[in-house]
């Protein structure tokens, strides 16, 4: 997930939000979450104002999340080819919504909504995705009576304004920060029973495997240690209200961060942000609830069929936790 940097030209604007002890900054470039803090401490790995977006931090991955092998897929009998932005693995990574300057729909002290059109009127055509889909991303802060009751609600709505059904998938791409201790010391809890095995060279799906007894089994909270993860998980345990959540805690500092989502995302990608020197290593934990798995446009697994006039909404929430 860490391959390329998303280049920014400075963009037309940033939007700083405040509510209670929370602050957030969203950017028109890439429609991204640049920063999220609670009482001054970072809950996500930020990126610099007006600069590049390293490692896809805070972007919205759409109209497909994760990798598309060889940049090729077939939909309704037609084969399409999209540009490769991860050439060393021969993949098209995270769609192309992150390449756009998003327009402002509305903003107030606590929330902002940004939008972009994929192949819509007046928009730049995207090779290999001949579908007219409009995306709206909303960021809304809630101060909350307690840290876990508030936080950032992050919503993406896709609407098909075209004449043909469109394939679609989406996920957010934040790198969570539990505290100031090294990532290896963070305690991680992930309510999933199955992981997606991938090839070691291209990180493309091989098959679903049970987590029982595996190094990736974090159904019971435990330290991440030296475990390296860049995998998707499924068979998620949702509660009676249809919600699931990931928790990451820093016991030494008494701080933590959580992320919650609903059944619209039956998959989640987790990445420990492993880097080779001289790059900074394991700065945060990428947690990406996804509507479909890696290479879904090839397999068809859980791809949303967005009919003309139809819309789809996915929502996630990031919040602070205190130990």
XYZ file of N, CA and C in Angstrom, residues 149-303:
465
model
N -17.182 8.423 22.191
C -18.520 8.807 21.730
C -18.462 9.835 20.612
N -17.304 10.483 20.442
C -17.155 11.492 19.406
C -16.246 11.012 18.304
N -15.481 11.955 17.742
C -14.538 11.608 16.701
C -14.961 12.101 15.338
N -14.334 11.541 14.315
C -14.560 11.930 12.934
C -15.419 10.898 12.222
N -16.539 11.333 11.672
C -17.341 10.485 10.788
C -16.983 10.846 9.354
N -16.593 9.826 8.607
C -16.061 9.990 7.251
C -16.978 9.199 6.321
N -17.637 9.889 5.404
C -18.642 9.252 4.554
C -18.339 9.533 3.089
N -18.487 8.507 2.260
C -18.344 8.665 0.813
C -19.608 8.150 0.145
N -20.218 9.003 -0.665
C -21.413 8.635 -1.431
C -21.071 8.665 -2.918
N -21.400 7.591 -3.615
C -21.203 7.496 -5.058
C -22.562 7.460 -5.737
N -22.710 8.234 -6.818
C -23.967 8.275 -7.565
C -23.656 8.084 -9.046
N -24.427 7.229 -9.687
C -24.232 6.960 -11.108
C -25.139 7.881 -11.927
N -24.514 8.846 -12.596
C -25.258 9.784 -13.430
C -25.240 9.396 -14.897
N -24.681 8.225 -15.193
C -24.555 7.810 -16.576
C -25.677 6.901 -17.037
N -25.519 6.396 -18.257
C -26.552 5.541 -18.857
C -26.265 4.060 -18.685
N -25.072 3.719 -18.186
C -24.671 2.319 -18.038
C -24.347 2.006 -16.593
N -24.580 0.754 -16.202
C -24.186 0.302 -14.872
C -22.669 0.393 -14.735
N -22.207 0.779 -13.532
C -20.776 0.988 -13.295
C -20.278 0.055 -12.194
N -19.091 -0.530 -12.370
C -18.474 -1.270 -11.259
C -17.878 -0.274 -10.273
N -17.958 -0.596 -8.985
C -17.535 0.390 -7.982
C -17.096 -0.304 -6.706
N -16.090 0.283 -6.092
C -15.642 -0.110 -4.761
C -14.933 1.079 -4.138
N -14.801 1.070 -2.812
C -14.230 2.224 -2.123
C -13.656 1.806 -0.785
N -12.655 2.553 -0.333
C -12.179 2.452 1.054
C -11.452 3.739 1.410
N -11.342 4.048 2.699
C -10.487 5.140 3.149
C -9.071 4.598 3.350
N -8.111 5.515 3.509
C -6.724 5.051 3.649
C -5.982 5.804 4.757
N -6.497 5.793 5.994
C -5.769 6.443 7.080
C -4.725 5.509 7.690
N -3.651 6.092 8.201
C -2.679 5.355 9.012
C -2.908 5.774 10.464
N -3.405 4.875 11.276
C -3.756 5.196 12.653
C -2.514 5.254 13.540
N -2.581 6.129 14.560
C -1.501 6.266 15.542
C -2.088 6.056 16.926
N -1.595 5.034 17.625
C -2.090 4.742 18.977
C -1.450 5.628 20.025
N -0.194 6.002 19.806
C 0.523 6.801 20.790
C 1.949 7.010 20.363
N 2.770 7.502 21.290
C 4.141 7.869 20.958
C 5.099 6.688 20.994
N 4.710 5.565 21.555
C 5.575 4.390 21.577
C 5.714 3.811 20.173
N 6.765 3.011 19.913
C 6.905 2.376 18.601
C 5.723 1.463 18.288
N 5.428 1.334 17.001
C 4.298 0.515 16.557
C 4.382 -0.908 17.108
N 5.577 -1.459 17.214
C 5.728 -2.837 17.698
C 5.131 -3.033 19.087
N 5.043 -1.938 19.862
C 4.527 -2.034 21.232
C 3.022 -1.801 21.311
N 2.410 -1.399 20.209
C 0.974 -1.151 20.230
C 0.211 -2.466 20.332
N -0.899 -2.420 21.034
C -1.786 -3.578 21.168
C -2.918 -3.430 20.159
N -3.133 -4.487 19.391
C -4.048 -4.438 18.252
C -5.165 -5.452 18.450
N -6.374 -5.043 18.079
C -7.533 -5.936 18.149
C -8.316 -5.832 16.843
N -8.494 -6.980 16.169
C -9.149 -7.031 14.872
C -10.171 -8.165 14.853
N -11.472 -7.860 14.736
C -12.515 -8.893 14.838
C -12.797 -9.588 13.498
N -11.800 -10.312 12.973
C -11.968 -11.013 11.695
C -11.484 -12.449 11.836
N -12.143 -13.378 11.156
C -11.812 -14.800 11.250
C -10.978 -15.321 10.085
N -10.869 -14.525 9.007
C -10.249 -15.014 7.777
C -9.350 -13.937 7.198
N -8.206 -14.362 6.631
C -7.371 -13.409 5.907
C -7.191 -13.873 4.470
N -6.807 -12.932 3.609
C -6.617 -13.219 2.197
C -5.126 -13.400 1.932
N -4.737 -14.624 1.636
C -3.347 -14.885 1.283
C -3.042 -14.238 -0.070
N -1.830 -13.659 -0.210
C -1.446 -12.991 -1.450
C -0.078 -13.481 -1.905
N 0.213 -13.255 -3.173
C 1.523 -13.610 -3.697
C 2.579 -12.694 -3.080
N 3.789 -13.206 -2.829
C 4.800 -12.373 -2.168
C 5.350 -11.256 -3.041
N 5.275 -11.419 -4.369
C 5.874 -10.416 -5.250
C 4.904 -9.303 -5.629
N 3.660 -9.666 -5.968
C 2.705 -8.672 -6.464
C 1.578 -8.375 -5.473
N 1.524 -9.094 -4.389
C 0.478 -8.932 -3.369
C -0.916 -9.102 -3.955
N -1.052 -10.069 -4.869
C -2.338 -10.375 -5.474
C -2.950 -11.607 -4.833
N -4.287 -11.680 -4.776
C -4.957 -12.742 -4.014
C -4.632 -14.152 -4.504
N -4.454 -15.034 -3.508
C -4.289 -16.465 -3.753
C -5.526 -17.219 -3.273
N -5.996 -16.884 -2.061
C -7.180 -17.534 -1.518
C -7.403 -17.141 -0.076
N -8.604 -17.385 0.417
C -8.956 -17.059 1.794
C -8.467 -18.169 2.717
N -7.906 -17.770 3.878
C -7.341 -18.722 4.817
C -7.846 -18.414 6.230
N -8.066 -19.442 7.057
C -8.504 -19.189 8.441
C -7.380 -18.570 9.261
N -7.760 -17.726 10.219
C -6.784 -17.043 11.063
C -6.361 -17.868 12.281
N -7.105 -18.875 12.612
C -6.797 -19.675 13.796
C -5.355 -20.151 13.758
N -4.577 -19.754 14.785
C -3.191 -20.180 14.902
C -2.213 -19.427 14.018
N -2.684 -18.436 13.281
C -1.811 -17.694 12.369
C -1.253 -16.443 13.058
N -0.111 -15.973 12.567
C 0.511 -14.773 13.140
C -0.361 -13.537 12.991
N -1.331 -13.576 12.040
C -2.219 -12.435 11.832
C -3.463 -12.476 12.707
N -3.568 -13.435 13.599
C -4.770 -13.578 14.419
C -4.715 -12.597 15.586
N -5.472 -11.511 15.462
C -5.557 -10.503 16.515
C -6.982 -10.383 17.023
N -7.724 -11.480 16.967
C -9.085 -11.448 17.494
C -9.079 -11.185 18.991
N -8.057 -11.651 19.679
C -7.802 -11.271 21.060
C -6.691 -10.238 21.048
N -6.923 -9.113 21.686
C -5.967 -8.011 21.643
C -4.595 -8.453 22.141
N -3.559 -8.110 21.386
C -2.182 -8.419 21.770
C -1.240 -7.485 21.025
N 0.029 -7.383 21.470
C 0.967 -6.479 20.795
C 1.230 -6.898 19.351
N 1.430 -5.904 18.495
C 1.769 -6.184 17.106
C 3.136 -6.827 16.984
N 4.071 -6.454 17.868
C 5.412 -6.992 17.782
C 6.032 -6.686 16.431
N 6.814 -7.628 15.908
C 7.496 -7.433 14.630
C 6.678 -7.931 13.451
N 5.425 -8.319 13.669
C 4.585 -8.849 12.594
C 4.444 -7.834 11.468
N 4.677 -8.292 10.247
C 4.510 -7.456 9.065
C 3.239 -7.872 8.340
N 2.343 -6.911 8.153
C 1.036 -7.192 7.551
C 0.798 -6.244 6.391
N 0.371 -6.779 5.272
C -0.199 -5.980 4.178
C -1.229 -6.874 3.497
N -2.314 -7.159 4.233
C -3.279 -8.176 3.834
C -4.705 -7.700 4.113
N -5.621 -8.322 3.399
C -7.043 -8.096 3.621
C -7.606 -9.181 4.528
N -8.632 -8.804 5.292
C -9.294 -9.713 6.230
C -10.797 -9.658 5.979
N -11.470 -10.764 6.274
C -12.922 -10.804 6.114
C -13.517 -11.745 7.157
N -14.795 -12.099 6.975
C -15.544 -12.803 8.028
C -15.452 -12.011 9.325
N -15.841 -10.758 9.218
C -15.743 -9.804 10.319
C -16.904 -9.984 11.274
N -16.625 -9.861 12.552
C -17.661 -9.982 13.580
C -18.337 -8.624 13.784
N -19.541 -8.491 13.255
C -20.347 -7.289 13.466
C -21.262 -7.505 14.662
N -21.518 -6.442 15.437
C -22.377 -6.580 16.600
C -23.853 -6.540 16.193
N -24.735 -6.553 17.178
C -26.177 -6.594 16.894
C -26.668 -5.354 16.147
N -25.912 -4.268 16.250
C -26.269 -3.039 15.530
C -25.615 -2.978 14.153
N -24.928 -4.053 13.758
C -24.292 -4.094 12.450
C -22.993 -3.325 12.369
N -22.333 -3.123 13.509
C -21.093 -2.357 13.541
C -19.924 -3.239 13.949
N -18.747 -2.921 13.433
C -17.498 -3.561 13.844
C -16.484 -2.467 14.118
N -15.433 -2.816 14.857
C -14.415 -1.807 15.115
C -13.050 -2.447 15.333
N -12.033 -1.690 14.982
C -10.641 -2.015 15.243
C -10.150 -1.085 16.349
N -9.379 -1.630 17.268
C -8.780 -0.822 18.328
C -7.266 -1.004 18.303
N -6.551 0.113 18.456
C -5.092 0.102 18.548
C -4.713 0.939 19.761
N -3.979 0.332 20.685
C -3.676 1.009 21.948
C -2.178 1.030 22.218
N -1.746 2.080 22.902
C -0.370 2.231 23.359
C -0.380 2.149 24.880
N -0.178 0.948 25.441
C -0.301 0.794 26.902
C 0.676 1.670 27.684
N 1.878 1.880 27.162
C 2.880 2.654 27.888
C 2.463 4.114 28.037
N 1.675 4.611 27.082
C 1.266 6.015 27.105
C -0.170 6.199 27.580
N -0.922 5.109 27.669
C -2.313 5.203 28.098
C -3.217 5.838 27.066
N -2.850 5.710 25.793
C -3.627 6.310 24.716
C -3.996 5.253 23.683
N -4.899 5.618 22.790
C -5.285 4.692 21.729
C -6.168 5.358 20.704
N -6.490 4.599 19.673
C -7.341 5.080 18.596
C -8.163 3.906 18.094
N -9.378 4.191 17.658
C -10.239 3.147 17.130
C -10.855 3.571 15.813
N -11.334 2.577 15.074
C -12.040 2.842 13.832
C -13.231 1.909 13.759
N -14.396 2.450 13.424
C -15.633 1.673 13.361
C -16.244 1.800 11.973
N -16.981 0.756 11.562
C -17.635 0.756 10.250
C -18.800 -0.221 10.296
N -19.567 -0.289 9.195
C -20.738 -1.164 9.182
C -20.609 -2.211 8.080
N -21.699 -2.928 7.836
C -21.661 -4.079 6.937
C -21.471 -3.706 5.467
N -21.505 -2.419 5.136
C -21.198 -2.047 3.753
C -19.756 -2.389 3.398
N -18.935 -2.613 4.423
C -17.525 -2.961 4.208
C -17.244 -4.324 4.849
N -17.421 -5.429 4.101
C -17.172 -6.757 4.644
C -15.698 -7.158 4.611
N -14.841 -6.271 4.132
C -13.409 -6.511 4.056
C -12.670 -5.375 4.747
N -11.449 -5.677 5.207
C -10.595 -4.628 5.760
C -9.144 -4.955 5.443
N -8.435 -3.964 4.922
C -6.995 -4.098 4.665
C -6.246 -3.508 5.854
N -5.209 -4.224 6.298
C -4.349 -3.745 7.385
C -2.911 -3.789 6.894
N -2.182 -2.710 7.164
C -0.793 -2.624 6.687
C 0.062 -1.962 7.758
N 1.158 -2.609 8.111
C 2.038 -2.113 9.168
C 3.076 -1.108 8.659
N 2.925 -0.651 7.429
C 3.733 0.451 6.881
C 5.224 0.153 6.959
N 5.576 -1.062 6.556
C 6.982 -1.469 6.603
C 7.754 -0.818 5.457
N 8.927 -0.289 5.780
C 9.763 0.438 4.817
C 11.203 -0.052 4.911
N 11.917 0.072 3.806
C 13.341 -0.200 3.796
C 14.101 1.098 4.050
N 15.245 1.036 4.753
C 16.049 2.243 4.957
C 16.414 2.873 3.616
N 16.507 4.210 3.545
C 16.473 5.162 4.661
C 15.064 5.678 4.986
N 14.032 5.112 4.396
C 12.670 5.584 4.663
C 12.293 5.327 6.121
N 11.444 6.186 6.664
C 10.946 6.009 8.021
C 10.013 4.809 8.053
N 10.239 3.922 9.014
C 9.577 2.624 9.036
C 8.466 2.566 10.078
N 7.336 1.928 9.716
C 6.254 1.603 10.650
C 5.795 2.831 11.449
N 5.481 3.902 10.702
C 5.041 5.142 11.353
C 3.612 5.052 11.872
N 2.786 4.225 11.253
C 1.391 4.095 11.655
C 0.831 2.803 11.101
N -0.384 2.500 11.489
C -1.051 1.271 11.055
C -2.171 1.640 10.097
N -2.012 1.287 8.819
C -3.074 1.540 7.851
C -4.244 0.605 8.135
N -5.417 1.180 8.299
C -6.645 0.421 8.558
C -7.673 0.904 7.542
N -8.096 0.002 6.641
C -8.879 0.388 5.476
C -10.107 -0.513 5.299
N -11.214 -0.221 5.944
C -12.438 -0.999 5.677
C -12.849 -0.846 4.216
N -13.038 -1.974 3.519
C -13.253 -1.968 2.073
C -14.596 -2.610 1.725
N -15.198 -2.094 0.675
C -16.433 -2.703 0.173
C -16.161 -3.983 -0.599
N -14.936 -4.146 -1.092
C -14.566 -5.339 -1.859
C -13.084 -5.617 -1.637
N -12.618 -6.821 -1.940
C -11.232 -7.183 -1.671
C -10.282 -6.703 -2.760
N -8.972 -6.894 -2.572
C -8.014 -6.599 -3.629
C -8.340 -7.352 -4.920
N -8.081 -6.707 -6.047
C -8.289 -7.255 -7.386
C -9.734 -7.689 -7.616
N -10.666 -6.987 -7.004
C -12.082 -7.371 -7.098
C -12.640 -7.155 -8.503
N -12.128 -6.159 -9.231
C -12.626 -5.951 -10.591
C -12.280 -7.138 -11.494
N -11.258 -7.906 -11.122
C -10.917 -9.131 -11.850
C -11.785 -10.294 -11.405
N -11.885 -10.488 -10.086
C -12.621 -11.643 -9.548
C -14.127 -11.432 -9.530
N -14.565 -10.173 -9.424
C -15.981 -9.862 -9.275
C -16.483 -9.948 -7.845
N -15.614 -10.336 -6.907
C -16.041 -10.534 -5.521
C -16.476 -9.219 -4.873
N -17.730 -9.156 -4.480
C -18.295 -8.027 -3.736
C -18.188 -6.686 -4.467
N -17.970 -6.706 -5.778
C -18.001 -5.449 -6.538
C -19.437 -4.916 -6.550
